[in-house]
Amino acid sequence: MAKGEGAESGSAAGLLPTGILPAAERPAQVKKEPKKKQQLSICNKLCYAVGGAPYQVTGCALGFFLQIYLLDVAQVDPFSASIILFVGRAWDAFTDPLVGFCISKSSWTRLGRLMPWIIFSTPLAIIAYFLIWFVPDFPQGQALWYLLFYCLFETLVTCFHVPYSALTMFISTEQSERDSATAYRMTVEVLGTVLGTAIQGQIVGQADTPCLQDPADSALATEGANRTQSTTSLRETQNAYLLAAGVIASIYVICAVILTLGVREQREPYETQQTEPISFFRGLRLVMGHGPYVKLIAGFLFTSLAFMLVEGNFALFCTYTLGFRNEFQNLLLAIMLSATFTIPIWQWFLTRFGKKTAVNIGISSAVPFLILVAFMESNLIVTYVVAVAAGISVAAAFLLPWSMLPDVIDDFHLKQPQSHGTEPIFFSFYVFFTKFASGVSLGISTLSLDFAGYQTRGCSQPARVKFTLKMLVTIAPIVLILLGLLLFKLYPIDEEKRRQNKKALQALREEASSSGCSDTDSTELASIL
């Protein structure tokens, strides 16, 4: 396994805070000299970052393609598709705090407290993911099939992603190291979305999804179309989705293995002196009563909703409103590649000018491009330019929430120093609110298409459907972004406050390390790590 390269690297005991080593192994001047910063190697950061790819690869494929797959490939009616999307996302949101609760009750093992969840959920998750993209032979039960395996997969991927997100607080005690590791993670996660977009889009794009020139024709005409070339083309499209699912499932497994072998959890020095962790419900009350956390999740709730609306409806928007049926997968790829190359720039920007400034500039930069899409005519070149420019805002939306959340947790630890073990609650409820709201938005958007008269497998759509898609991809996200930016004005942790918290936490850790622990506790902790 990879090790951090700090002052004591070179042995397993080097992973332990010096203050809790047995007396025989404790450096002679540990109480006289300040403890050097705990640094993570590039290998540490890369192995940690790779663990973020599975969630993004699968989430991107589902976010961009599941709606159009259900409507045009599996041929689920729009109302049932809206139920699947809403219930699936709502269930996914509900499982986040549930998994967070279970993790908070988990005991530390030789692998850590979080790693066992990641290891044991992976094989079941890839099976469920593959079955989401399989079209069963019983048409009457298709909606139940997709709802069941969508909910099952979201539960299992939550068992992976919630502990992985909380792992941010256990790879290092240094804010700068966590911020750097988060930047690595966000870069890899955006690369994961590129992979998800490229694999799903390019493989599925090679198949010619059949459409009906006039879906309002008689049932006889529809039946005749299904019996001829349409049937063959539809089967090829279904096989293409299965092939893409198999490739993405393989990437999921590889990334999980790298994360497991390359990352090691570490406990806070002051946490090891506590006898029992705080109860989940008391921790939940304290977390939800922490003002900076509430303001942060409220702001990102609206901005995340904006980007999720664009994500969920982008394929249909490109296909029917802009008329780029065979180009939407390439447009998605342009957005994600642009976001990938912009992540390091945003990391430099937030380091130089602060995270609140980066939020205001990064998120608001999407508004002009959304306005341009709302009013421009269908032009492929202009659309590609807008896609590349929009990737800049997507990069900010990826990086900033996960970079700011550890600052909130540090602030909480200063105000509640005895309340350890709350990290999974912070991360799980942040994801809960965004996922639940996104489920509502996707359900409402699909229902809106149904009310507008969406025609399943239609080569074109009525004017009302095209207008509805334009509103869902442009006007609604603009309103949500503006609301989110207003809420960020209330967020209290600026760069000065962050520096003060860093100094106070460092003093707390040095005090805990210098006070030491009993020999029994030190031996037990050494055996665990």
Coordinates of C-alpha atoms in Angstrom, one line a residue:
M1 CA 0.0 0.0 0.0
A2 CA 1.1 3.6 -0.6
K3 CA 2.3 5.6 2.4
G4 CA 2.4 9.3 3.1
E5 CA 5.8 10.9 3.0
G6 CA 6.0 12.8 6.3
A7 CA 8.6 13.3 8.9
E8 CA 8.2 9.7 10.2
S9 CA 7.7 7.8 7.0
G10 CA 9.6 4.7 6.6
S11 CA 7.8 2.3 8.9
A12 CA 4.2 1.3 9.8
A13 CA 4.6 3.2 13.0
G14 CA 5.2 6.4 11.0
L15 CA 1.5 6.5 10.2
L16 CA 0.7 7.1 13.9
P17 CA 0.8 10.5 15.6
T18 CA 3.9 10.7 17.6
G19 CA 2.1 11.5 20.8
I20 CA 0.4 8.1 21.0
L21 CA 3.4 5.9 20.2
P22 CA 4.7 3.7 23.0
A23 CA 7.3 5.4 25.1
A24 CA 10.1 3.3 23.7
E25 CA 9.3 4.3 20.1
R26 CA 8.6 8.0 20.9
P27 CA 11.1 10.5 19.5
A28 CA 13.1 12.1 22.3
Q29 CA 12.1 15.7 21.5
V30 CA 8.5 15.2 20.6
K31 CA 7.2 17.6 23.2
K32 CA 9.8 20.2 22.5
E33 CA 9.7 20.5 18.7
P34 CA 6.6 21.3 16.7
K35 CA 5.3 18.4 14.7
K36 CA 6.1 18.6 11.0
K37 CA 3.3 18.7 8.5
Q38 CA 1.8 15.4 7.4
Q39 CA 2.3 15.3 3.7
L40 CA 0.7 13.0 1.1
S41 CA 2.7 11.6 -1.8
I42 CA 1.5 12.0 -5.3
C43 CA 0.8 8.2 -5.3
N44 CA -1.4 8.6 -2.2
K45 CA -3.4 11.4 -3.9
L46 CA -3.8 9.6 -7.2
C47 CA -4.9 6.3 -5.6
Y48 CA -7.4 8.3 -3.5
A49 CA -8.6 10.3 -6.5
V50 CA -9.2 7.2 -8.7
G51 CA -11.8 6.1 -6.2
G52 CA -14.0 8.9 -7.3
A53 CA -14.3 7.7 -10.9
P54 CA -16.8 4.8 -10.4
Y55 CA -19.5 7.1 -9.0
Q56 CA -19.0 9.7 -11.8
V57 CA -18.7 7.2 -14.7
T58 CA -21.9 5.4 -13.8
G59 CA -23.7 8.6 -12.6
C60 CA -22.8 10.4 -15.9
A61 CA -24.1 7.5 -18.0
L62 CA -27.3 7.3 -16.0
G63 CA -27.8 11.0 -15.8
F64 CA -27.3 11.7 -19.5
F65 CA -28.7 8.6 -21.1
L66 CA -31.2 6.8 -18.8
Q67 CA -34.1 9.1 -19.7
I68 CA -33.7 8.7 -23.4
Y69 CA -33.0 5.0 -23.0
L70 CA -36.2 4.4 -21.1
L71 CA -38.3 6.4 -23.6
D72 CA -36.9 5.5 -26.9
V73 CA -35.0 2.1 -26.4
A74 CA -36.9 0.3 -23.7
Q75 CA -40.1 2.0 -24.9
V76 CA -41.4 2.8 -21.4
D77 CA -44.2 5.3 -21.5
P78 CA -43.3 8.8 -20.3
F79 CA -45.4 8.6 -17.1
S80 CA -43.8 5.3 -16.0
A81 CA -40.4 6.7 -16.9
S82 CA -41.0 9.8 -14.7
I83 CA -42.0 7.4 -11.8
I84 CA -38.8 5.4 -12.3
L85 CA -36.6 8.5 -12.4
F86 CA -38.2 10.2 -9.4
V87 CA -38.5 7.2 -7.1
G88 CA -35.0 6.0 -8.0
R89 CA -33.5 9.4 -7.2
A90 CA -35.6 9.8 -4.1
W91 CA -34.7 6.3 -2.9
D92 CA -31.0 7.1 -3.7
A93 CA -31.3 10.2 -1.5
F94 CA -32.9 8.3 1.3
T95 CA -30.1 5.7 1.4
D96 CA -27.4 8.4 1.9
P97 CA -28.3 9.2 5.5
L98 CA -29.2 5.6 6.2
V99 CA -25.7 4.5 5.0
G100 CA -24.2 7.4 7.0
F101 CA -26.0 6.1 10.1
C102 CA -24.7 2.6 9.6
I103 CA -21.2 3.9 9.0
S104 CA -21.3 6.0 12.1
K105 CA -22.1 2.8 14.0
S106 CA -19.3 0.8 12.3
S107 CA -16.2 -0.2 14.3
W108 CA -12.7 0.3 13.2
T109 CA -11.2 -2.9 11.6
R110 CA -7.8 -3.7 10.2
L111 CA -9.0 -2.2 7.0
G112 CA -10.4 0.9 8.7
R113 CA -14.0 1.9 9.3
L114 CA -14.9 3.0 5.8
M115 CA -13.0 0.6 3.5
P116 CA -15.0 -2.5 4.2
W117 CA -18.1 -0.7 2.9
I118 CA -16.3 0.1 -0.4
I119 CA -15.0 -3.4 -0.8
F120 CA -18.1 -5.4 -0.2
S121 CA -20.5 -3.2 -2.1
T122 CA -18.5 -3.2 -5.4
P123 CA -19.3 -6.7 -6.9
L124 CA -23.1 -6.4 -6.2
A125 CA -23.2 -2.8 -7.6
I126 CA -21.8 -3.8 -11.0
I127 CA -24.3 -6.6 -11.4
A128 CA -27.2 -4.3 -10.6
Y129 CA -25.8 -1.6 -13.0
F130 CA -25.6 -4.1 -15.9
L131 CA -29.2 -5.2 -15.4
I132 CA -30.4 -1.6 -15.6
W133 CA -29.4 -1.6 -19.3
F134 CA -31.0 -4.9 -20.1
V135 CA -34.4 -5.0 -21.8
P136 CA -36.4 -7.9 -20.4
D137 CA -38.7 -10.0 -22.5
F138 CA -41.9 -9.3 -20.5
P139 CA -43.1 -5.8 -21.6
Q140 CA -45.8 -5.6 -18.9
G141 CA -43.2 -5.7 -16.1
Q142 CA -40.5 -3.6 -17.6
A143 CA -41.3 -0.5 -15.4
L144 CA -41.0 -2.6 -12.3
W145 CA -37.8 -4.2 -13.6
Y146 CA -36.1 -0.9 -14.1
L147 CA -37.3 0.6 -10.9
L148 CA -36.1 -2.4 -8.9
F149 CA -32.6 -2.5 -10.3
Y150 CA -32.2 1.3 -10.5
C151 CA -33.0 1.5 -6.7
L152 CA -30.8 -1.5 -5.9
F153 CA -27.8 0.0 -7.8
E154 CA -28.2 3.4 -6.2
T155 CA -28.3 1.8 -2.8
L156 CA -25.1 -0.1 -3.5
V157 CA -23.2 2.8 -5.1
T158 CA -24.2 4.9 -2.0
C159 CA -22.5 2.2 0.1
F160 CA -19.4 3.0 -2.0
H161 CA -19.6 6.8 -2.3
V162 CA -20.6 7.9 1.2
P163 CA -17.6 6.3 2.9
Y164 CA -15.4 7.4 0.0
S165 CA -16.5 11.0 0.5
A166 CA -16.0 10.8 4.2
L167 CA -12.5 9.4 3.6
T168 CA -11.4 12.9 2.7
M169 CA -11.2 13.7 6.4
F170 CA -9.1 10.6 7.2
I171 CA -6.3 10.8 4.6
S172 CA -4.6 13.8 6.2
T173 CA -5.1 16.2 9.1
E174 CA -3.7 19.1 7.0
Q175 CA -6.1 21.4 5.2
S176 CA -3.7 22.1 2.4
E177 CA -3.1 18.4 1.8
R178 CA -6.9 17.7 1.8
D179 CA -7.5 20.5 -0.6
S180 CA -4.7 19.2 -2.9
A181 CA -6.1 15.7 -2.7
T182 CA -9.6 17.0 -3.4
A183 CA -8.3 18.8 -6.5
Y184 CA -6.8 15.4 -7.7
R185 CA -10.1 13.8 -6.9
M186 CA -12.1 16.3 -8.8
T187 CA -9.8 16.1 -11.8
V188 CA -10.2 12.3 -11.9
E189 CA -14.0 12.6 -11.3
V190 CA -14.3 14.9 -14.3
L191 CA -12.2 12.4 -16.3
G192 CA -14.7 9.8 -15.1
T193 CA -17.5 11.8 -16.5
V194 CA -15.5 12.1 -19.8
L195 CA -15.1 8.3 -19.8
G196 CA -18.8 7.8 -19.0
T197 CA -19.8 10.2 -21.7
A198 CA -17.3 8.9 -24.3
I199 CA -18.0 5.2 -23.6
Q200 CA -21.7 5.4 -23.4
G201 CA -22.1 8.1 -26.1
Q202 CA -19.7 6.7 -28.6
I203 CA -20.7 3.0 -28.3
V204 CA -24.5 3.9 -28.3
G205 CA -23.9 6.5 -31.0
Q206 CA -22.7 3.8 -33.4
A207 CA -26.1 2.1 -33.3
D208 CA -28.9 3.6 -35.3
T209 CA -31.8 4.0 -32.9
P210 CA -34.9 3.6 -35.0
C211 CA -37.6 6.3 -34.9
L212 CA -41.1 6.6 -36.4
Q213 CA -41.7 9.4 -38.9
D214 CA -45.3 9.8 -37.5
P215 CA -45.9 8.1 -34.2
A216 CA -49.5 9.2 -34.4
D217 CA -50.2 6.9 -37.3
S218 CA -52.4 3.9 -36.8
A219 CA -51.4 0.9 -34.8
L220 CA -51.0 -1.1 -38.0
A221 CA -48.4 1.2 -39.4
T222 CA -46.5 1.0 -36.1
E223 CA -46.7 -2.7 -36.0
G224 CA -45.4 -2.9 -39.6
A225 CA -42.4 -0.7 -38.8
N226 CA -41.6 -2.9 -35.8
R227 CA -41.6 -6.1 -37.8
T228 CA -39.1 -4.9 -40.4
Q229 CA -35.8 -3.1 -40.2
S230 CA -36.9 -1.2 -37.0
T231 CA -36.8 -4.4 -35.0
T232 CA -33.3 -5.2 -36.1
S233 CA -32.1 -1.6 -35.4
L234 CA -33.7 -1.6 -32.0
R235 CA -32.0 -4.8 -31.0
E236 CA -28.7 -3.4 -32.1
T237 CA -29.2 -0.4 -30.0
Q238 CA -30.1 -2.5 -27.0
N239 CA -26.9 -4.5 -27.4
A240 CA -24.9 -1.3 -27.7
Y241 CA -26.2 -0.2 -24.3
L242 CA -25.3 -3.6 -22.8
L243 CA -21.8 -3.4 -24.3
A244 CA -21.3 0.1 -22.8
A245 CA -22.6 -1.1 -19.4
G246 CA -20.0 -4.0 -19.5
V247 CA -17.1 -1.6 -20.2
I248 CA -18.2 0.9 -17.5
A249 CA -18.6 -2.0 -15.0
S250 CA -15.0 -3.1 -15.6
I251 CA -13.8 0.4 -15.0
Y252 CA -15.7 0.5 -11.7
V253 CA -14.0 -2.7 -10.5
I254 CA -10.5 -1.5 -11.5
C255 CA -10.9 1.8 -9.7
A256 CA -12.2 0.2 -6.6
V257 CA -9.2 -2.1 -6.4
I258 CA -6.7 0.8 -6.8
L259 CA -8.5 2.7 -4.1
T260 CA -8.5 -0.2 -1.7
L261 CA -4.8 -1.0 -2.2
G262 CA -3.5 2.5 -2.3
V263 CA -5.2 4.4 0.5
R264 CA -5.1 4.0 4.3
E265 CA -7.4 5.6 6.8
Q266 CA -5.9 7.6 9.7
R267 CA -7.6 8.7 12.9
E268 CA -7.4 12.2 14.4
P269 CA -5.2 12.3 17.5
Y270 CA -7.9 13.9 19.7
E271 CA -10.4 11.3 18.4
T272 CA -8.4 8.4 19.7
Q273 CA -8.7 9.7 23.3
Q274 CA -12.5 9.5 23.2
T275 CA -14.2 6.4 24.7
E276 CA -17.3 6.3 22.6
P277 CA -18.4 8.1 19.4
I278 CA -21.4 10.4 19.6
S279 CA -24.8 8.9 18.9
F280 CA -26.1 9.3 15.3
F281 CA -29.2 11.3 16.2
R282 CA -27.5 13.6 18.5
G283 CA -24.8 14.1 15.9
L284 CA -27.5 14.8 13.3
R285 CA -29.0 17.5 15.5
L286 CA -25.6 19.1 16.0
V287 CA -24.7 18.9 12.3
M288 CA -28.1 20.3 11.1
G289 CA -27.8 23.1 13.7
H290 CA -24.4 24.1 12.4
G291 CA -25.0 27.4 10.5
P292 CA -22.2 27.3 7.9
Y293 CA -23.2 23.7 6.9
V294 CA -26.9 24.7 6.3
K295 CA -25.9 27.7 4.2
L296 CA -23.4 25.7 2.2
I297 CA -25.8 22.9 1.3
A298 CA -28.6 25.3 0.6
G299 CA -26.5 27.2 -1.9
F300 CA -25.2 24.1 -3.6
L301 CA -28.7 22.6 -3.6
F302 CA -29.9 25.1 -6.1
T303 CA -26.8 25.2 -8.2
S304 CA -26.6 21.4 -8.3
L305 CA -30.3 21.3 -9.4
A306 CA -29.4 23.7 -12.2
F307 CA -26.7 21.5 -13.7
M308 CA -28.7 18.3 -13.0
L309 CA -31.6 19.7 -15.1
V310 CA -29.3 20.3 -17.9
E311 CA -27.7 16.9 -17.5
G312 CA -31.0 15.0 -17.5
N313 CA -32.5 16.7 -20.5
F314 CA -29.5 17.5 -22.6
A315 CA -29.7 14.4 -24.9
L316 CA -33.4 15.0 -25.6
F317 CA -32.7 18.8 -26.1
C318 CA -29.9 18.2 -28.6
T319 CA -31.9 15.5 -30.4
Y320 CA -35.3 17.2 -30.8
T321 CA -34.9 20.9 -30.1
L322 CA -31.6 21.6 -31.8
G323 CA -32.0 18.7 -34.3
F324 CA -28.5 17.2 -33.6
R325 CA -29.6 13.6 -33.3
N326 CA -26.2 12.2 -34.2
E327 CA -24.1 14.8 -32.4
F328 CA -25.3 15.0 -28.8
Q329 CA -22.7 12.4 -27.6
N330 CA -19.9 14.5 -29.1
L331 CA -21.3 17.7 -27.6
L332 CA -21.3 16.0 -24.2
L333 CA -17.7 14.9 -24.7
A334 CA -16.7 18.5 -25.6
I335 CA -18.3 19.7 -22.3
M336 CA -16.5 17.2 -20.2
L337 CA -13.1 17.5 -21.8
S338 CA -13.3 21.3 -21.3
A339 CA -14.2 20.7 -17.6
T340 CA -11.3 18.3 -17.2
F341 CA -8.7 20.8 -18.5
T342 CA -10.2 23.6 -16.4
I343 CA -10.1 21.8 -13.0
P344 CA -6.4 22.7 -12.3
I345 CA -7.1 26.3 -13.2
W346 CA -10.0 26.5 -10.7
Q347 CA -7.8 24.8 -8.0
W348 CA -5.2 27.6 -8.6
F349 CA -7.9 30.2 -8.6
L350 CA -9.4 29.2 -5.3
T351 CA -6.0 29.0 -3.7
R352 CA -5.1 32.5 -4.9
F353 CA -8.4 34.3 -4.5
G354 CA -10.4 32.2 -2.0
K355 CA -13.2 29.7 -2.4
K356 CA -16.1 32.1 -2.0
T357 CA -14.8 34.2 -4.9
A358 CA -14.3 31.1 -7.0
V359 CA -17.9 30.0 -6.3
N360 CA -19.3 33.4 -7.4
I361 CA -17.3 33.6 -10.6
G362 CA -17.3 29.9 -11.5
I363 CA -21.0 29.2 -11.1
S364 CA -22.2 32.5 -12.5
S365 CA -20.1 32.1 -15.7
A366 CA -22.7 29.5 -16.9
V367 CA -25.5 32.1 -17.1
P368 CA -24.4 33.9 -20.3
F369 CA -24.0 30.6 -22.1
L370 CA -27.4 29.4 -21.1
I371 CA -28.9 32.6 -22.2
L372 CA -27.1 32.2 -25.6
V373 CA -28.5 28.7 -26.0
A374 CA -32.0 29.9 -25.1
F375 CA -32.1 32.6 -27.9
M376 CA -29.8 31.3 -30.6
E377 CA -30.9 29.4 -33.7
S378 CA -29.9 25.8 -34.3
N379 CA -26.2 26.1 -35.3
L380 CA -23.8 23.3 -34.8
I381 CA -20.6 25.4 -34.7
V382 CA -22.0 27.8 -32.2
T383 CA -23.3 24.9 -30.1
Y384 CA -19.8 23.4 -29.9
V385 CA -18.4 26.8 -28.8
V386 CA -21.0 27.1 -26.1
A387 CA -20.4 23.5 -25.0
V388 CA -16.7 24.1 -24.5
A389 CA -17.4 27.3 -22.6
A390 CA -20.0 25.7 -20.4
G391 CA -17.4 23.1 -19.4
I392 CA -15.7 25.9 -17.4
S393 CA -18.7 26.2 -15.1
V394 CA -19.1 22.5 -14.9
A395 CA -15.5 22.2 -13.6
A396 CA -16.3 24.8 -10.8
A397 CA -19.5 22.9 -9.9
F398 CA -17.5 19.7 -9.5
L399 CA -14.6 21.0 -7.5
L400 CA -16.0 23.7 -5.2
P401 CA -18.6 21.8 -3.1
W402 CA -16.2 19.0 -2.1
S403 CA -13.4 21.5 -1.5
M404 CA -15.5 23.7 0.9
L405 CA -17.2 20.9 2.9
P406 CA -14.0 19.9 4.8
D407 CA -13.7 23.6 5.9
V408 CA -17.2 23.3 7.4
I409 CA -16.4 20.1 9.2
D410 CA -13.2 21.7 10.6
D411 CA -15.3 24.6 11.9
F412 CA -17.7 22.2 13.5
H413 CA -14.9 20.3 15.2
L414 CA -13.7 23.5 16.8
K415 CA -17.1 24.3 18.2
Q416 CA -17.9 20.7 19.1
P417 CA -14.5 19.1 20.0
Q418 CA -16.1 16.2 21.8
S419 CA -18.3 15.2 18.8
H420 CA -16.2 12.9 16.7
G421 CA -17.5 10.4 14.2
T422 CA -19.8 12.9 12.5
E423 CA -18.0 13.1 9.2
P424 CA -20.3 10.5 7.4
I425 CA -23.3 12.6 8.5
F426 CA -21.9 15.7 6.9
F427 CA -21.2 14.0 3.6
S428 CA -24.3 11.8 3.5
F429 CA -26.8 14.6 4.2
Y430 CA -25.1 16.9 1.7
V431 CA -25.6 14.2 -1.0
F432 CA -29.1 13.4 0.4
F433 CA -30.5 16.9 -0.2
T434 CA -29.0 17.3 -3.7
K435 CA -30.1 13.8 -4.8
F436 CA -33.6 14.2 -3.5
A437 CA -34.1 17.5 -5.1
S438 CA -32.6 16.2 -8.4
G439 CA -35.1 13.3 -8.2
V440 CA -38.0 15.8 -7.9
S441 CA -36.6 17.9 -10.8
L442 CA -36.2 14.8 -13.1
G443 CA -39.6 13.5 -12.3
I444 CA -41.2 16.9 -12.9
S445 CA -39.3 17.4 -16.1
T446 CA -40.3 14.0 -17.5
L447 CA -43.9 14.6 -16.5
S448 CA -43.7 18.0 -18.2
L449 CA -42.6 16.3 -21.4
D450 CA -45.6 13.9 -21.1
F451 CA -48.0 16.7 -20.7
A452 CA -46.4 18.5 -23.6
G453 CA -47.2 15.5 -25.8
Y454 CA -43.9 13.7 -26.0
Q455 CA -44.0 11.0 -28.7
T456 CA -42.0 7.8 -27.9
R457 CA -39.5 6.9 -30.6
G458 CA -40.6 9.9 -32.7
C459 CA -38.2 11.2 -35.3
S460 CA -39.4 14.7 -34.4
Q461 CA -41.5 16.1 -31.6
P462 CA -44.4 18.7 -31.4
A463 CA -43.4 22.3 -30.9
R464 CA -44.6 22.2 -27.3
V465 CA -42.1 19.5 -26.5
K466 CA -39.3 21.4 -28.1
F467 CA -40.2 24.5 -26.1
T468 CA -40.5 22.6 -22.9
L469 CA -37.0 21.1 -23.4
K470 CA -35.6 24.6 -24.0
M471 CA -37.1 25.8 -20.8
L472 CA -35.8 22.9 -18.8
V473 CA -32.2 23.3 -20.2
T474 CA -31.9 27.1 -20.1
I475 CA -34.4 29.3 -18.2
A476 CA -35.0 27.0 -15.2
P477 CA -31.2 26.4 -14.6
I478 CA -30.6 30.2 -14.8
V479 CA -33.1 30.9 -12.1
L480 CA -31.7 28.2 -9.9
I481 CA -28.2 29.4 -10.3
L482 CA -29.1 32.9 -9.3
L483 CA -30.9 31.7 -6.2
G484 CA -27.9 29.6 -5.2
L485 CA -25.6 32.6 -5.6
L486 CA -27.8 34.7 -3.4
L487 CA -27.5 32.0 -0.7
F488 CA -23.7 31.8 -1.0
K489 CA -23.6 35.5 0.1
L490 CA -24.6 34.2 3.6
Y491 CA -21.9 31.6 3.8
P492 CA -19.6 32.8 6.7
I493 CA -16.3 30.9 6.1
D494 CA -14.1 33.1 4.1
E495 CA -10.3 32.8 3.7
E496 CA -9.5 34.7 7.0
K497 CA -11.9 32.5 8.9
R498 CA -10.4 29.4 7.3
R499 CA -6.9 30.4 8.3
Q500 CA -8.0 31.0 11.9
N501 CA -9.7 27.6 12.1
K502 CA -6.5 25.9 10.7
K503 CA -4.4 27.4 13.4
A504 CA -6.8 26.5 16.1
L505 CA -7.1 22.9 14.9
Q506 CA -3.4 22.6 14.7
A507 CA -3.1 23.7 18.3
L508 CA -5.7 21.2 19.3
R509 CA -3.9 18.3 17.6
E510 CA -0.6 19.2 19.1
E511 CA -2.1 19.4 22.5
A512 CA -3.7 15.9 22.0
S513 CA -0.5 14.5 20.7
S514 CA 1.6 15.9 23.5
S515 CA -0.8 14.6 26.2
G516 CA -0.4 11.1 24.9
C517 CA -2.5 8.0 25.5
S518 CA -2.1 4.9 27.6
D519 CA 0.2 2.1 26.4
T520 CA -2.8 -0.2 25.8
D521 CA -4.5 2.3 23.6
S522 CA -1.3 2.9 21.6
T523 CA -0.7 -0.8 21.1
E524 CA -4.3 -1.3 20.0
L525 CA -4.3 1.6 17.5
A526 CA -0.9 0.5 16.1
S527 CA -2.3 -2.9 15.4
I528 CA -5.4 -1.5 13.7
L529 CA -3.3 0.8 11.4

